Amino acid sequence: MGLWASILYNTRVSFQDLPGADLVDEGLKDLRAGKESILSLLVLIGAPRLRQSGVRVPNVGLEQPEHRMYELLAKEHGNDAHSRYNALLRRLISFERALECAR
């Protein structure tokens, strides 16, 4: 079972079914493994709001994860980094909003 399987919303929808949960789940796994990845940095960007909603985000002490995530995206996607960055942030925000509504 996934990270969110034991938490249910309205007893029908699991948190894993929320938009963007796949990204957050993978980012949390990377953080717990000590791996710096685009998704672990995405989770760090959303950490304050995620923690407020009850998600246990590890403290890693990295300052400005936004800049580091953009650097990794630029290495991987070149000129498409900006659109990828914005798309990931939109998915994170969708997850955060859905999570807040589910609480």
PDB file of N, CA and C in Angstrom:
ATOM      1  N   MET A   1       0.831  -1.184   0.000  1.00  0.00           N
ATOM      2  CA  MET A   1       0.000   0.000   0.000  1.00  0.00           C
ATOM      3  C   MET A   1       0.877   1.249   0.000  1.00  0.00           C
ATOM      4  N   GLY A   2       0.407   2.302  -0.660  1.00  0.00           N
ATOM      5  CA  GLY A   2       1.165   3.522  -0.771  1.00  0.00           C
ATOM      6  C   GLY A   2       1.147   4.355   0.498  1.00  0.00           C
ATOM      7  N   LEU A   3       1.857   5.441   0.435  1.00  0.00           N
ATOM      8  CA  LEU A   3       2.013   6.346   1.558  1.00  0.00           C
ATOM      9  C   LEU A   3       0.673   6.858   2.084  1.00  0.00           C
ATOM     10  N   TRP A   4      -0.273   7.061   1.201  1.00  0.00           N
ATOM     11  CA  TRP A   4      -1.544   7.683   1.573  1.00  0.00           C
ATOM     12  C   TRP A   4      -2.667   6.670   1.748  1.00  0.00           C
ATOM     13  N   ALA A   5      -2.400   5.406   1.542  1.00  0.00           N
ATOM     14  CA  ALA A   5      -3.465   4.406   1.493  1.00  0.00           C
ATOM     15  C   ALA A   5      -4.289   4.344   2.771  1.00  0.00           C
ATOM     16  N   SER A   6      -3.680   4.619   3.905  1.00  0.00           N
ATOM     17  CA  SER A   6      -4.428   4.499   5.159  1.00  0.00           C
ATOM     18  C   SER A   6      -5.266   5.727   5.483  1.00  0.00           C
ATOM     19  N   ILE A   7      -5.099   6.792   4.731  1.00  0.00           N
ATOM     20  CA  ILE A   7      -5.853   8.015   4.984  1.00  0.00           C
ATOM     21  C   ILE A   7      -6.924   8.141   3.904  1.00  0.00           C
ATOM     22  N   LEU A   8      -8.147   8.270   4.305  1.00  0.00           N
ATOM     23  CA  LEU A   8      -9.222   8.348   3.330  1.00  0.00           C
ATOM     24  C   LEU A   8      -9.948   9.677   3.404  1.00  0.00           C
ATOM     25  N   TYR A   9     -10.419  10.114   2.288  1.00  0.00           N
ATOM     26  CA  TYR A   9     -11.221  11.328   2.174  1.00  0.00           C
ATOM     27  C   TYR A   9     -12.643  10.903   1.862  1.00  0.00           C
ATOM     28  N   ASN A  10     -13.571  11.286   2.712  1.00  0.00           N
ATOM     29  CA  ASN A  10     -14.977  10.913   2.552  1.00  0.00           C
ATOM     30  C   ASN A  10     -15.157   9.400   2.419  1.00  0.00           C
ATOM     31  N   THR A  11     -14.280   8.649   2.976  1.00  0.00           N
ATOM     32  CA  THR A  11     -14.266   7.180   2.950  1.00  0.00           C
ATOM     33  C   THR A  11     -14.319   6.584   1.548  1.00  0.00           C
ATOM     34  N   ARG A  12     -14.122   7.395   0.528  1.00  0.00           N
ATOM     35  CA  ARG A  12     -14.148   6.892  -0.846  1.00  0.00           C
ATOM     36  C   ARG A  12     -12.874   7.201  -1.617  1.00  0.00           C
ATOM     37  N   VAL A  13     -12.294   8.345  -1.395  1.00  0.00           N
ATOM     38  CA  VAL A  13     -11.147   8.787  -2.176  1.00  0.00           C
ATOM     39  C   VAL A  13      -9.905   8.759  -1.298  1.00  0.00           C
ATOM     40  N   SER A  14      -8.898   8.013  -1.710  1.00  0.00           N
ATOM     41  CA  SER A  14      -7.655   8.001  -0.938  1.00  0.00           C
ATOM     42  C   SER A  14      -6.805   9.198  -1.351  1.00  0.00           C
ATOM     43  N   PHE A  15      -5.916   9.591  -0.482  1.00  0.00           N
ATOM     44  CA  PHE A  15      -5.054  10.725  -0.783  1.00  0.00           C
ATOM     45  C   PHE A  15      -4.178  10.444  -1.997  1.00  0.00           C
ATOM     46  N   GLN A  16      -3.884   9.176  -2.232  1.00  0.00           N
ATOM     47  CA  GLN A  16      -3.082   8.810  -3.406  1.00  0.00           C
ATOM     48  C   GLN A  16      -3.806   9.183  -4.695  1.00  0.00           C
ATOM     49  N   ASP A  17      -5.123   9.338  -4.626  1.00  0.00           N
ATOM     50  CA  ASP A  17      -5.914   9.693  -5.803  1.00  0.00           C
ATOM     51  C   ASP A  17      -5.980  11.198  -6.042  1.00  0.00           C
ATOM     52  N   LEU A  18      -5.447  11.981  -5.134  1.00  0.00           N
ATOM     53  CA  LEU A  18      -5.464  13.435  -5.313  1.00  0.00           C
ATOM     54  C   LEU A  18      -4.508  13.822  -6.436  1.00  0.00           C
ATOM     55  N   PRO A  19      -4.823  14.891  -7.162  1.00  0.00           N
ATOM     56  CA  PRO A  19      -3.953  15.304  -8.268  1.00  0.00           C
ATOM     57  C   PRO A  19      -2.567  15.688  -7.756  1.00  0.00           C
ATOM     58  N   GLY A  20      -1.558  15.114  -8.356  1.00  0.00           N
ATOM     59  CA  GLY A  20      -0.186  15.421  -7.970  1.00  0.00           C
ATOM     60  C   GLY A  20       0.377  14.546  -6.866  1.00  0.00           C
ATOM     61  N   ALA A  21      -0.434  13.641  -6.319  1.00  0.00           N
ATOM     62  CA  ALA A  21       0.034  12.786  -5.223  1.00  0.00           C
ATOM     63  C   ALA A  21       1.209  11.922  -5.647  1.00  0.00           C
ATOM     64  N   ASP A  22       1.235  11.508  -6.902  1.00  0.00           N
ATOM     65  CA  ASP A  22       2.339  10.682  -7.381  1.00  0.00           C
ATOM     66  C   ASP A  22       3.670  11.427  -7.290  1.00  0.00           C
ATOM     67  N   LEU A  23       3.643  12.716  -7.598  1.00  0.00           N
ATOM     68  CA  LEU A  23       4.859  13.524  -7.518  1.00  0.00           C
ATOM     69  C   LEU A  23       5.321  13.706  -6.075  1.00  0.00           C
ATOM     70  N   VAL A  24       4.367  14.012  -5.209  1.00  0.00           N
ATOM     71  CA  VAL A  24       4.691  14.226  -3.796  1.00  0.00           C
ATOM     72  C   VAL A  24       5.198  12.933  -3.172  1.00  0.00           C
ATOM     73  N   ASP A  25       4.554  11.837  -3.482  1.00  0.00           N
ATOM     74  CA  ASP A  25       4.954  10.540  -2.939  1.00  0.00           C
ATOM     75  C   ASP A  25       6.391  10.202  -3.350  1.00  0.00           C
ATOM     76  N   GLU A  26       6.700  10.370  -4.623  1.00  0.00           N
ATOM     77  CA  GLU A  26       8.052  10.076  -5.112  1.00  0.00           C
ATOM     78  C   GLU A  26       9.076  11.040  -4.514  1.00  0.00           C
ATOM     79  N   GLY A  27       8.711  12.309  -4.404  1.00  0.00           N
ATOM     80  CA  GLY A  27       9.603  13.293  -3.799  1.00  0.00           C
ATOM     81  C   GLY A  27       9.898  12.985  -2.341  1.00  0.00           C
ATOM     82  N   LEU A  28       8.873  12.543  -1.600  1.00  0.00           N
ATOM     83  CA  LEU A  28       9.078  12.160  -0.199  1.00  0.00           C
ATOM     84  C   LEU A  28       9.995  10.949  -0.086  1.00  0.00           C
ATOM     85  N   LYS A  29       9.816   9.985  -0.974  1.00  0.00           N
ATOM     86  CA  LYS A  29      10.693   8.809  -0.970  1.00  0.00           C
ATOM     87  C   LYS A  29      12.141   9.220  -1.219  1.00  0.00           C
ATOM     88  N   ASP A  30      12.349  10.113  -2.176  1.00  0.00           N
ATOM     89  CA  ASP A  30      13.703  10.588  -2.469  1.00  0.00           C
ATOM     90  C   ASP A  30      14.304  11.324  -1.273  1.00  0.00           C
ATOM     91  N   LEU A  31      13.502  12.173  -0.630  1.00  0.00           N
ATOM     92  CA  LEU A  31      13.998  12.903   0.549  1.00  0.00           C
ATOM     93  C   LEU A  31      14.404  11.948   1.658  1.00  0.00           C
ATOM     94  N   ARG A  32      13.574  10.952   1.899  1.00  0.00           N
ATOM     95  CA  ARG A  32      13.879   9.990   2.966  1.00  0.00           C
ATOM     96  C   ARG A  32      15.116   9.161   2.645  1.00  0.00           C
ATOM     97  N   ALA A  33      15.394   8.989   1.356  1.00  0.00           N
ATOM     98  CA  ALA A  33      16.578   8.238   0.930  1.00  0.00           C
ATOM     99  C   ALA A  33      17.812   9.133   0.836  1.00  0.00           C
ATOM    100  N   GLY A  34      17.623  10.429   1.110  1.00  0.00           N
ATOM    101  CA  GLY A  34      18.739  11.372   1.021  1.00  0.00           C
ATOM    102  C   GLY A  34      19.131  11.714  -0.403  1.00  0.00           C
ATOM    103  N   LYS A  35      18.216  11.517  -1.332  1.00  0.00           N
ATOM    104  CA  LYS A  35      18.477  11.751  -2.754  1.00  0.00           C
ATOM    105  C   LYS A  35      17.957  13.122  -3.179  1.00  0.00           C
ATOM    106  N   GLU A  36      18.835  13.901  -3.780  1.00  0.00           N
ATOM    107  CA  GLU A  36      18.392  15.174  -4.348  1.00  0.00           C
ATOM    108  C   GLU A  36      17.860  14.902  -5.754  1.00  0.00           C
ATOM    109  N   SER A  37      16.610  15.208  -5.957  1.00  0.00           N
ATOM    110  CA  SER A  37      15.979  15.016  -7.264  1.00  0.00           C
ATOM    111  C   SER A  37      15.047  16.192  -7.516  1.00  0.00           C
ATOM    112  N   ILE A  38      14.572  16.270  -8.723  1.00  0.00           N
ATOM    113  CA  ILE A  38      13.618  17.322  -9.057  1.00  0.00           C
ATOM    114  C   ILE A  38      12.388  17.212  -8.156  1.00  0.00           C
ATOM    115  N   LEU A  39      11.920  15.999  -7.929  1.00  0.00           N
ATOM    116  CA  LEU A  39      10.709  15.827  -7.123  1.00  0.00           C
ATOM    117  C   LEU A  39      10.968  16.027  -5.635  1.00  0.00           C
ATOM    118  N   SER A  40      12.151  15.671  -5.150  1.00  0.00           N
ATOM    119  CA  SER A  40      12.444  15.945  -3.733  1.00  0.00           C
ATOM    120  C   SER A  40      12.516  17.445  -3.500  1.00  0.00           C
ATOM    121  N   LEU A  41      13.057  18.164  -4.461  1.00  0.00           N
ATOM    122  CA  LEU A  41      13.118  19.624  -4.346  1.00  0.00           C
ATOM    123  C   LEU A  41      11.727  20.238  -4.455  1.00  0.00           C
ATOM    124  N   LEU A  42      10.878  19.652  -5.285  1.00  0.00           N
ATOM    125  CA  LEU A  42       9.494  20.122  -5.392  1.00  0.00           C
ATOM    126  C   LEU A  42       8.790  19.997  -4.045  1.00  0.00           C
ATOM    127  N   VAL A  43       8.983  18.873  -3.385  1.00  0.00           N
ATOM    128  CA  VAL A  43       8.376  18.672  -2.065  1.00  0.00           C
ATOM    129  C   VAL A  43       8.925  19.687  -1.064  1.00  0.00           C
ATOM    130  N   LEU A  44      10.213  19.983  -1.147  1.00  0.00           N
ATOM    131  CA  LEU A  44      10.785  20.984  -0.237  1.00  0.00           C
ATOM    132  C   LEU A  44      10.195  22.364  -0.490  1.00  0.00           C
ATOM    133  N   ILE A  45       9.904  22.670  -1.741  1.00  0.00           N
ATOM    134  CA  ILE A  45       9.269  23.952  -2.057  1.00  0.00           C
ATOM    135  C   ILE A  45       7.902  24.035  -1.362  1.00  0.00           C
ATOM    136  N   GLY A  46       7.170  22.938  -1.383  1.00  0.00           N
ATOM    137  CA  GLY A  46       5.842  22.924  -0.778  1.00  0.00           C
ATOM    138  C   GLY A  46       5.820  22.533   0.688  1.00  0.00           C
ATOM    139  N   ALA A  47       6.989  22.298   1.274  1.00  0.00           N
ATOM    140  CA  ALA A  47       7.067  21.763   2.640  1.00  0.00           C
ATOM    141  C   ALA A  47       6.244  22.525   3.677  1.00  0.00           C
ATOM    142  N   PRO A  48       6.298  23.843   3.744  1.00  0.00           N
ATOM    143  CA  PRO A  48       5.517  24.527   4.785  1.00  0.00           C
ATOM    144  C   PRO A  48       4.014  24.230   4.694  1.00  0.00           C
ATOM    145  N   ARG A  49       3.482  24.305   3.510  1.00  0.00           N
ATOM    146  CA  ARG A  49       2.051  24.062   3.330  1.00  0.00           C
ATOM    147  C   ARG A  49       1.717  22.581   3.513  1.00  0.00           C
ATOM    148  N   LEU A  50       2.596  21.695   3.052  1.00  0.00           N
ATOM    149  CA  LEU A  50       2.373  20.258   3.223  1.00  0.00           C
ATOM    150  C   LEU A  50       2.393  19.887   4.702  1.00  0.00           C
ATOM    151  N   ARG A  51       3.351  20.430   5.439  1.00  0.00           N
ATOM    152  CA  ARG A  51       3.423  20.149   6.880  1.00  0.00           C
ATOM    153  C   ARG A  51       2.175  20.641   7.593  1.00  0.00           C
ATOM    154  N   GLN A  52       1.685  21.787   7.177  1.00  0.00           N
ATOM    155  CA  GLN A  52       0.480  22.355   7.775  1.00  0.00           C
ATOM    156  C   GLN A  52      -0.724  21.435   7.565  1.00  0.00           C
ATOM    157  N   SER A  53      -0.675  20.654   6.495  1.00  0.00           N
ATOM    158  CA  SER A  53      -1.759  19.715   6.198  1.00  0.00           C
ATOM    159  C   SER A  53      -1.492  18.319   6.752  1.00  0.00           C
ATOM    160  N   GLY A  54      -0.408  18.171   7.511  1.00  0.00           N
ATOM    161  CA  GLY A  54      -0.142  16.902   8.171  1.00  0.00           C
ATOM    162  C   GLY A  54       0.824  15.966   7.482  1.00  0.00           C
ATOM    163  N   VAL A  55       1.436  16.401   6.388  1.00  0.00           N
ATOM    164  CA  VAL A  55       2.408  15.566   5.688  1.00  0.00           C
ATOM    165  C   VAL A  55       3.758  15.700   6.395  1.00  0.00           C
ATOM    166  N   ARG A  56       4.384  14.583   6.681  1.00  0.00           N
ATOM    167  CA  ARG A  56       5.689  14.586   7.349  1.00  0.00           C
ATOM    168  C   ARG A  56       6.795  14.742   6.314  1.00  0.00           C
ATOM    169  N   VAL A  57       7.248  15.980   6.167  1.00  0.00           N
ATOM    170  CA  VAL A  57       8.325  16.282   5.225  1.00  0.00           C
ATOM    171  C   VAL A  57       9.622  16.388   6.019  1.00  0.00           C
ATOM    172  N   PRO A  58      10.623  15.575   5.684  1.00  0.00           N
ATOM    173  CA  PRO A  58      11.893  15.635   6.409  1.00  0.00           C
ATOM    174  C   PRO A  58      12.556  17.010   6.290  1.00  0.00           C
ATOM    175  N   ASN A  59      13.197  17.445   7.366  1.00  0.00           N
ATOM    176  CA  ASN A  59      13.996  18.672   7.334  1.00  0.00           C
ATOM    177  C   ASN A  59      15.371  18.327   6.801  1.00  0.00           C
ATOM    178  N   VAL A  60      15.751  18.974   5.720  1.00  0.00           N
ATOM    179  CA  VAL A  60      17.081  18.708   5.161  1.00  0.00           C
ATOM    180  C   VAL A  60      17.968  19.945   5.161  1.00  0.00           C
ATOM    181  N   GLY A  61      17.420  21.087   5.533  1.00  0.00           N
ATOM    182  CA  GLY A  61      18.217  22.295   5.664  1.00  0.00           C
ATOM    183  C   GLY A  61      18.714  22.891   4.356  1.00  0.00           C
ATOM    184  N   LEU A  62      18.081  22.567   3.250  1.00  0.00           N
ATOM    185  CA  LEU A  62      18.485  23.118   1.959  1.00  0.00           C
ATOM    186  C   LEU A  62      17.790  24.461   1.755  1.00  0.00           C
ATOM    187  N   GLU A  63      18.589  25.489   1.511  1.00  0.00           N
ATOM    188  CA  GLU A  63      18.013  26.805   1.244  1.00  0.00           C
ATOM    189  C   GLU A  63      17.740  26.946  -0.249  1.00  0.00           C
ATOM    190  N   GLN A  64      16.698  27.630  -0.565  1.00  0.00           N
ATOM    191  CA  GLN A  64      16.287  27.941  -1.935  1.00  0.00           C
ATOM    192  C   GLN A  64      16.158  26.707  -2.835  1.00  0.00           C
ATOM    193  N   PRO A  65      15.294  25.778  -2.454  1.00  0.00           N
ATOM    194  CA  PRO A  65      15.105  24.606  -3.311  1.00  0.00           C
ATOM    195  C   PRO A  65      14.554  24.972  -4.691  1.00  0.00           C
ATOM    196  N   GLU A  66      13.901  26.143  -4.779  1.00  0.00           N
ATOM    197  CA  GLU A  66      13.370  26.588  -6.074  1.00  0.00           C
ATOM    198  C   GLU A  66      14.488  26.755  -7.089  1.00  0.00           C
ATOM    199  N   HIS A  67      15.580  27.381  -6.655  1.00  0.00           N
ATOM    200  CA  HIS A  67      16.708  27.623  -7.560  1.00  0.00           C
ATOM    201  C   HIS A  67      17.393  26.320  -7.950  1.00  0.00           C
ATOM    202  N   ARG A  68      17.578  25.441  -6.996  1.00  0.00           N
ATOM    203  CA  ARG A  68      18.238  24.163  -7.271  1.00  0.00           C
ATOM    204  C   ARG A  68      17.384  23.314  -8.211  1.00  0.00           C
ATOM    205  N   MET A  69      16.066  23.309  -7.995  1.00  0.00           N
ATOM    206  CA  MET A  69      15.186  22.547  -8.870  1.00  0.00           C
ATOM    207  C   MET A  69      15.258  23.085 -10.299  1.00  0.00           C
ATOM    208  N   TYR A  70      15.278  24.397 -10.430  1.00  0.00           N
ATOM    209  CA  TYR A  70      15.362  24.988 -11.767  1.00  0.00           C
ATOM    210  C   TYR A  70      16.682  24.626 -12.440  1.00  0.00           C
ATOM    211  N   GLU A  71      17.766  24.626 -11.671  1.00  0.00           N
ATOM    212  CA  GLU A  71      19.073  24.237 -12.223  1.00  0.00           C
ATOM    213  C   GLU A  71      19.039  22.808 -12.762  1.00  0.00           C
ATOM    214  N   LEU A  72      18.449  21.899 -11.990  1.00  0.00           N
ATOM    215  CA  LEU A  72      18.355  20.504 -12.444  1.00  0.00           C
ATOM    216  C   LEU A  72      17.473  20.381 -13.684  1.00  0.00           C
ATOM    217  N   LEU A  73      16.374  21.127 -13.703  1.00  0.00           N
ATOM    218  CA  LEU A  73      15.500  21.108 -14.879  1.00  0.00           C
ATOM    219  C   LEU A  73      16.216  21.655 -16.109  1.00  0.00           C
ATOM    220  N   ALA A  74      16.996  22.710 -15.930  1.00  0.00           N
ATOM    221  CA  ALA A  74      17.729  23.304 -17.055  1.00  0.00           C
ATOM    222  C   ALA A  74      18.764  22.324 -17.608  1.00  0.00           C
ATOM    223  N   LYS A  75      19.416  21.577 -16.733  1.00  0.00           N
ATOM    224  CA  LYS A  75      20.381  20.571 -17.190  1.00  0.00           C
ATOM    225  C   LYS A  75      19.691  19.472 -17.990  1.00  0.00           C
ATOM    226  N   GLU A  76      18.527  19.067 -17.516  1.00  0.00           N
ATOM    227  CA  GLU A  76      17.814  17.948 -18.124  1.00  0.00           C
ATOM    228  C   GLU A  76      16.995  18.350 -19.345  1.00  0.00           C
ATOM    229  N   HIS A  77      16.405  19.554 -19.322  1.00  0.00           N
ATOM    230  CA  HIS A  77      15.451  19.938 -20.361  1.00  0.00           C
ATOM    231  C   HIS A  77      15.833  21.197 -21.140  1.00  0.00           C
ATOM    232  N   GLY A  78      16.955  21.802 -20.836  1.00  0.00           N
ATOM    233  CA  GLY A  78      17.396  22.978 -21.591  1.00  0.00           C
ATOM    234  C   GLY A  78      16.377  24.099 -21.596  1.00  0.00           C
ATOM    235  N   ASN A  79      15.997  24.522 -22.796  1.00  0.00           N
ATOM    236  CA  ASN A  79      15.079  25.649 -22.951  1.00  0.00           C
ATOM    237  C   ASN A  79      13.676  25.369 -22.434  1.00  0.00           C
ATOM    238  N   ASP A  80      13.340  24.114 -22.230  1.00  0.00           N
ATOM    239  CA  ASP A  80      12.017  23.766 -21.723  1.00  0.00           C
ATOM    240  C   ASP A  80      11.931  23.810 -20.203  1.00  0.00           C
ATOM    241  N   ALA A  81      13.012  24.184 -19.550  1.00  0.00           N
ATOM    242  CA  ALA A  81      13.055  24.176 -18.079  1.00  0.00           C
ATOM    243  C   ALA A  81      11.963  25.044 -17.471  1.00  0.00           C
ATOM    244  N   HIS A  82      11.753  26.215 -18.037  1.00  0.00           N
ATOM    245  CA  HIS A  82      10.774  27.146 -17.460  1.00  0.00           C
ATOM    246  C   HIS A  82       9.365  26.554 -17.481  1.00  0.00           C
ATOM    247  N   SER A  83       8.965  25.998 -18.609  1.00  0.00           N
ATOM    248  CA  SER A  83       7.615  25.435 -18.690  1.00  0.00           C
ATOM    249  C   SER A  83       7.494  24.196 -17.804  1.00  0.00           C
ATOM    250  N   ARG A  84       8.528  23.387 -17.715  1.00  0.00           N
ATOM    251  CA  ARG A  84       8.508  22.214 -16.827  1.00  0.00           C
ATOM    252  C   ARG A  84       8.391  22.647 -15.368  1.00  0.00           C
ATOM    253  N   TYR A  85       9.163  23.659 -14.997  1.00  0.00           N
ATOM    254  CA  TYR A  85       9.140  24.184 -13.628  1.00  0.00           C
ATOM    255  C   TYR A  85       7.728  24.635 -13.261  1.00  0.00           C
ATOM    256  N   ASN A  86       7.123  25.428 -14.137  1.00  0.00           N
ATOM    257  CA  ASN A  86       5.771  25.929 -13.865  1.00  0.00           C
ATOM    258  C   ASN A  86       4.746  24.806 -13.821  1.00  0.00           C
ATOM    259  N   ALA A  87       4.879  23.816 -14.687  1.00  0.00           N
ATOM    260  CA  ALA A  87       3.938  22.694 -14.688  1.00  0.00           C
ATOM    261  C   ALA A  87       4.039  21.902 -13.384  1.00  0.00           C
ATOM    262  N   LEU A  88       5.257  21.672 -12.900  1.00  0.00           N
ATOM    263  CA  LEU A  88       5.434  20.957 -11.635  1.00  0.00           C
ATOM    264  C   LEU A  88       4.854  21.746 -10.464  1.00  0.00           C
ATOM    265  N   LEU A  89       5.072  23.046 -10.454  1.00  0.00           N
ATOM    266  CA  LEU A  89       4.504  23.873  -9.382  1.00  0.00           C
ATOM    267  C   LEU A  89       2.976  23.845  -9.409  1.00  0.00           C
ATOM    268  N   ARG A  90       2.395  23.869 -10.599  1.00  0.00           N
ATOM    269  CA  ARG A  90       0.926  23.802 -10.704  1.00  0.00           C
ATOM    270  C   ARG A  90       0.399  22.483 -10.143  1.00  0.00           C
ATOM    271  N   ARG A  91       1.096  21.389 -10.427  1.00  0.00           N
ATOM    272  CA  ARG A  91       0.658  20.085  -9.898  1.00  0.00           C
ATOM    273  C   ARG A  91       0.805  20.030  -8.387  1.00  0.00           C
ATOM    274  N   LEU A  92       1.882  20.609  -7.864  1.00  0.00           N
ATOM    275  CA  LEU A  92       2.073  20.666  -6.416  1.00  0.00           C
ATOM    276  C   LEU A  92       0.949  21.462  -5.762  1.00  0.00           C
ATOM    277  N   ILE A  93       0.644  22.606  -6.314  1.00  0.00           N
ATOM    278  CA  ILE A  93      -0.417  23.451  -5.760  1.00  0.00           C
ATOM    279  C   ILE A  93      -1.766  22.745  -5.836  1.00  0.00           C
ATOM    280  N   SER A  94      -2.027  22.036  -6.917  1.00  0.00           N
ATOM    281  CA  SER A  94      -3.275  21.269  -7.018  1.00  0.00           C
ATOM    282  C   SER A  94      -3.360  20.232  -5.906  1.00  0.00           C
ATOM    283  N   PHE A  95      -2.249  19.553  -5.653  1.00  0.00           N
ATOM    284  CA  PHE A  95      -2.225  18.568  -4.566  1.00  0.00           C
ATOM    285  C   PHE A  95      -2.473  19.240  -3.233  1.00  0.00           C
ATOM    286  N   GLU A  96      -1.784  20.341  -2.975  1.00  0.00           N
ATOM    287  CA  GLU A  96      -1.925  21.027  -1.690  1.00  0.00           C
ATOM    288  C   GLU A  96      -3.369  21.482  -1.466  1.00  0.00           C
ATOM    289  N   ARG A  97      -3.975  22.038  -2.496  1.00  0.00           N
ATOM    290  CA  ARG A  97      -5.368  22.498  -2.376  1.00  0.00           C
ATOM    291  C   ARG A  97      -6.321  21.342  -2.127  1.00  0.00           C
ATOM    292  N   ALA A  98      -6.143  20.264  -2.861  1.00  0.00           N
ATOM    293  CA  ALA A  98      -7.008  19.096  -2.681  1.00  0.00           C
ATOM    294  C   ALA A  98      -6.817  18.502  -1.286  1.00  0.00           C
ATOM    295  N   LEU A  99      -5.583  18.475  -0.841  1.00  0.00           N
ATOM    296  CA  LEU A  99      -5.292  17.945   0.493  1.00  0.00           C
ATOM    297  C   LEU A  99      -5.957  18.791   1.575  1.00  0.00           C
ATOM    298  N   GLU A 100      -5.909  20.099   1.414  1.00  0.00           N
ATOM    299  CA  GLU A 100      -6.542  20.988   2.385  1.00  0.00           C
ATOM    300  C   GLU A 100      -8.059  20.800   2.400  1.00  0.00           C
ATOM    301  N   CYS A 101      -8.643  20.581   1.230  1.00  0.00           N
ATOM    302  CA  CYS A 101     -10.095  20.353   1.170  1.00  0.00           C
ATOM    303  C   CYS A 101     -10.467  19.017   1.804  1.00  0.00           C
ATOM    304  N   ALA A 102      -9.557  18.066   1.736  1.00  0.00           N
ATOM    305  CA  ALA A 102      -9.835  16.725   2.269  1.00  0.00           C
ATOM    306  C   ALA A 102      -9.742  16.681   3.792  1.00  0.00           C
ATOM    307  N   ARG A 103      -9.108  17.642   4.384  1.00  0.00           N
ATOM    308  CA  ARG A 103      -8.918  17.635   5.832  1.00  0.00           C
ATOM    309  C   ARG A 103     -10.157  17.993   6.556  1.00  0.00           C
TER     310      ARG A 103
END
